[in-house]
GROMACS .gro file of C-alpha atoms in nm:
model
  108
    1UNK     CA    1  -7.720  -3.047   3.593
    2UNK     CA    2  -7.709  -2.917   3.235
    3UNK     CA    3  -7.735  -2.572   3.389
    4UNK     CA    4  -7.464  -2.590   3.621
    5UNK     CA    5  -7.231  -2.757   3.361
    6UNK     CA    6  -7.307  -2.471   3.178
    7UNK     CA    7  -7.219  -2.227   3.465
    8UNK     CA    8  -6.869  -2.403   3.483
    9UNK     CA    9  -6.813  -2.357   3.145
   10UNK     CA   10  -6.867  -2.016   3.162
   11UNK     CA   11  -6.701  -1.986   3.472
   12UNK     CA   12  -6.368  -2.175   3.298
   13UNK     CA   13  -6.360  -1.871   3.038
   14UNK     CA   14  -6.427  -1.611   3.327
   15UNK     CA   15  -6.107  -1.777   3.520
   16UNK     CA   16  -5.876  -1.804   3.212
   17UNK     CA   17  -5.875  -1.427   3.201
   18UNK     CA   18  -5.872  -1.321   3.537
   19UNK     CA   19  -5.512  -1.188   3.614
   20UNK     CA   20  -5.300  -1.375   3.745
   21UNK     CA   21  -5.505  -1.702   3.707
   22UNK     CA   22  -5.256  -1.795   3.442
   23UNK     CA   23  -4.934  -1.749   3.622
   24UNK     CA   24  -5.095  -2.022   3.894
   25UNK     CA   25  -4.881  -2.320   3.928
   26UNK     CA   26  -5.036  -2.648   3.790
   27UNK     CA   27  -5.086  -2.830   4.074
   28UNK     CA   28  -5.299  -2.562   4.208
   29UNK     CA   29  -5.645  -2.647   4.347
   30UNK     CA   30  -5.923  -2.376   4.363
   31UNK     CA   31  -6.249  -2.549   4.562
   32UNK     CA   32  -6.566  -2.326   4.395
   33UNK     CA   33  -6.945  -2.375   4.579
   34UNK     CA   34  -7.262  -2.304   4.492
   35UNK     CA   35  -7.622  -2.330   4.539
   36UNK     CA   36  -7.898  -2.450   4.294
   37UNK     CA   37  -8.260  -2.327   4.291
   38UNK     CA   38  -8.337  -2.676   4.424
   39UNK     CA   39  -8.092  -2.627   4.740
   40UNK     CA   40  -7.832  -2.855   4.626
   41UNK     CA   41  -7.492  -2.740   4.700
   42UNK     CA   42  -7.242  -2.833   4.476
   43UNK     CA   43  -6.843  -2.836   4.536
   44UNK     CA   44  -6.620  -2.758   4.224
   45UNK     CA   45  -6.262  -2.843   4.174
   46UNK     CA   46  -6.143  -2.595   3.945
   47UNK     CA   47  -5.750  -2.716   3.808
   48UNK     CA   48  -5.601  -2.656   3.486
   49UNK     CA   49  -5.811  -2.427   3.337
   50UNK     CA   50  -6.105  -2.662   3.392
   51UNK     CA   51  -6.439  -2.716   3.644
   52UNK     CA   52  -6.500  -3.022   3.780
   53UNK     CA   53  -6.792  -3.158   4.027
   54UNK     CA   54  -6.691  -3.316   4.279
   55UNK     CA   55  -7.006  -3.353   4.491
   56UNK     CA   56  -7.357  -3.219   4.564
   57UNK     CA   57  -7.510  -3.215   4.924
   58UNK     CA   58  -7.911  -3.140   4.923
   59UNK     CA   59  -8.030  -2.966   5.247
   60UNK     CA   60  -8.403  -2.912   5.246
   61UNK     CA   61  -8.377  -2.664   5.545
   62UNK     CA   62  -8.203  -2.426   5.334
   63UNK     CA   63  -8.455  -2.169   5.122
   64UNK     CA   64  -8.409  -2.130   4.775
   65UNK     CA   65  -8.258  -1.809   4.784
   66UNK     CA   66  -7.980  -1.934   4.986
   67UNK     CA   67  -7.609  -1.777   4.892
   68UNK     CA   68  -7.244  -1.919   5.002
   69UNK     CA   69  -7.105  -1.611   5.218
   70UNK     CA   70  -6.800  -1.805   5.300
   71UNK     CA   71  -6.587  -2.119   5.267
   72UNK     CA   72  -6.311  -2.247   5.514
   73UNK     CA   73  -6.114  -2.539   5.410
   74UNK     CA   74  -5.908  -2.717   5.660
   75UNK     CA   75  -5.701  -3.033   5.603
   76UNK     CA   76  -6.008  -3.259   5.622
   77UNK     CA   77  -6.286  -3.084   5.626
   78UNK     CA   78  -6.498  -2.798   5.441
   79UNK     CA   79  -6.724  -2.523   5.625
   80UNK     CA   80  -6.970  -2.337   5.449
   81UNK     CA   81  -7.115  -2.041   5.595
   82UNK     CA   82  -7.471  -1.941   5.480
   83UNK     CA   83  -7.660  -1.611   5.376
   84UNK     CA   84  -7.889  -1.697   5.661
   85UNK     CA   85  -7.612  -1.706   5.913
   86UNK     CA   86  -7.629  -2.143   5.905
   87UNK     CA   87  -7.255  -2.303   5.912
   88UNK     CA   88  -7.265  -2.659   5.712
   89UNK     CA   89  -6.980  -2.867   5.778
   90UNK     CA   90  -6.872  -3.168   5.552
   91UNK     CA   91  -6.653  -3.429   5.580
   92UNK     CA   92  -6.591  -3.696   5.332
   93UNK     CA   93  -6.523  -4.090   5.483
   94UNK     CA   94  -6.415  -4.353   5.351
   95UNK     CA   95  -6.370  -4.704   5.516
   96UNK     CA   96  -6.423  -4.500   5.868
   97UNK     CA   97  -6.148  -4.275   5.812
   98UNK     CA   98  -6.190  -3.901   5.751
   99UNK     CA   99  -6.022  -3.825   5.403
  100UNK     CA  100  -5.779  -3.539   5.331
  101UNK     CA  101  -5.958  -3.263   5.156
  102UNK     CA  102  -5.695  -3.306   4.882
  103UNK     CA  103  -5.760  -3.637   4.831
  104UNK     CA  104  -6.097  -3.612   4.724
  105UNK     CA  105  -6.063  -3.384   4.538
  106UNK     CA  106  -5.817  -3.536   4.297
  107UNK     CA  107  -6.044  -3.834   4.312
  108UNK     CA  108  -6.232  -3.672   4.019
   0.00000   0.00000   0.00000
């Protein structure tokens, strides 16, 4: 975890100077995700000049080398597209219903 907080960090600094970054509005939401060398994958709210996790998924059928190639987000859910061609689709519940992908993540 220590590495990945340090990642964000870095990442923070990396997305302070990108242009245009600063002229975003404040109640903008970037959703970041990644993969650890343990296959964790790990969703990032990034808001305010800051990284947050949000939550980490472990899939053991995905190889260490595994890469995000894409990200959809749609109202409620989030689809990740693989390296190895895999789709991973999440969904976040709570008391049965499916929660707006906003919601959760400015749960954090």
């Amino acid at each position: 975890n220590s590495h990945i907080g340090a990642h964000a960090a870095v990442a923070t600094d990396r997305l302070s100077l990108t242009p245009g970054f600063s002229e975003l509005s404040f109640q903008s939401t970037m959703l970041l995700t990644a993969f650890d060398a343990n296959g964790g994958m790990s969703l990032f709210r990034a808001k305010r000049n800051s990284i947050t996790k949000v939550y980490t998924c472990f899939d053991h059928a995905v190889p260490s080398s595994a890469k995000v190639d894409q990200v959809w987000c749609l109202e409620r859910s989030i689809a990740v597209q693989i390296n190895t061609g895999d789709v991973r689709h999440l969904e976040f519940l709570q008391g049965g219903e499916v929660l707006r992908l906003a919601d959760v993540l400015d749960q954090v």
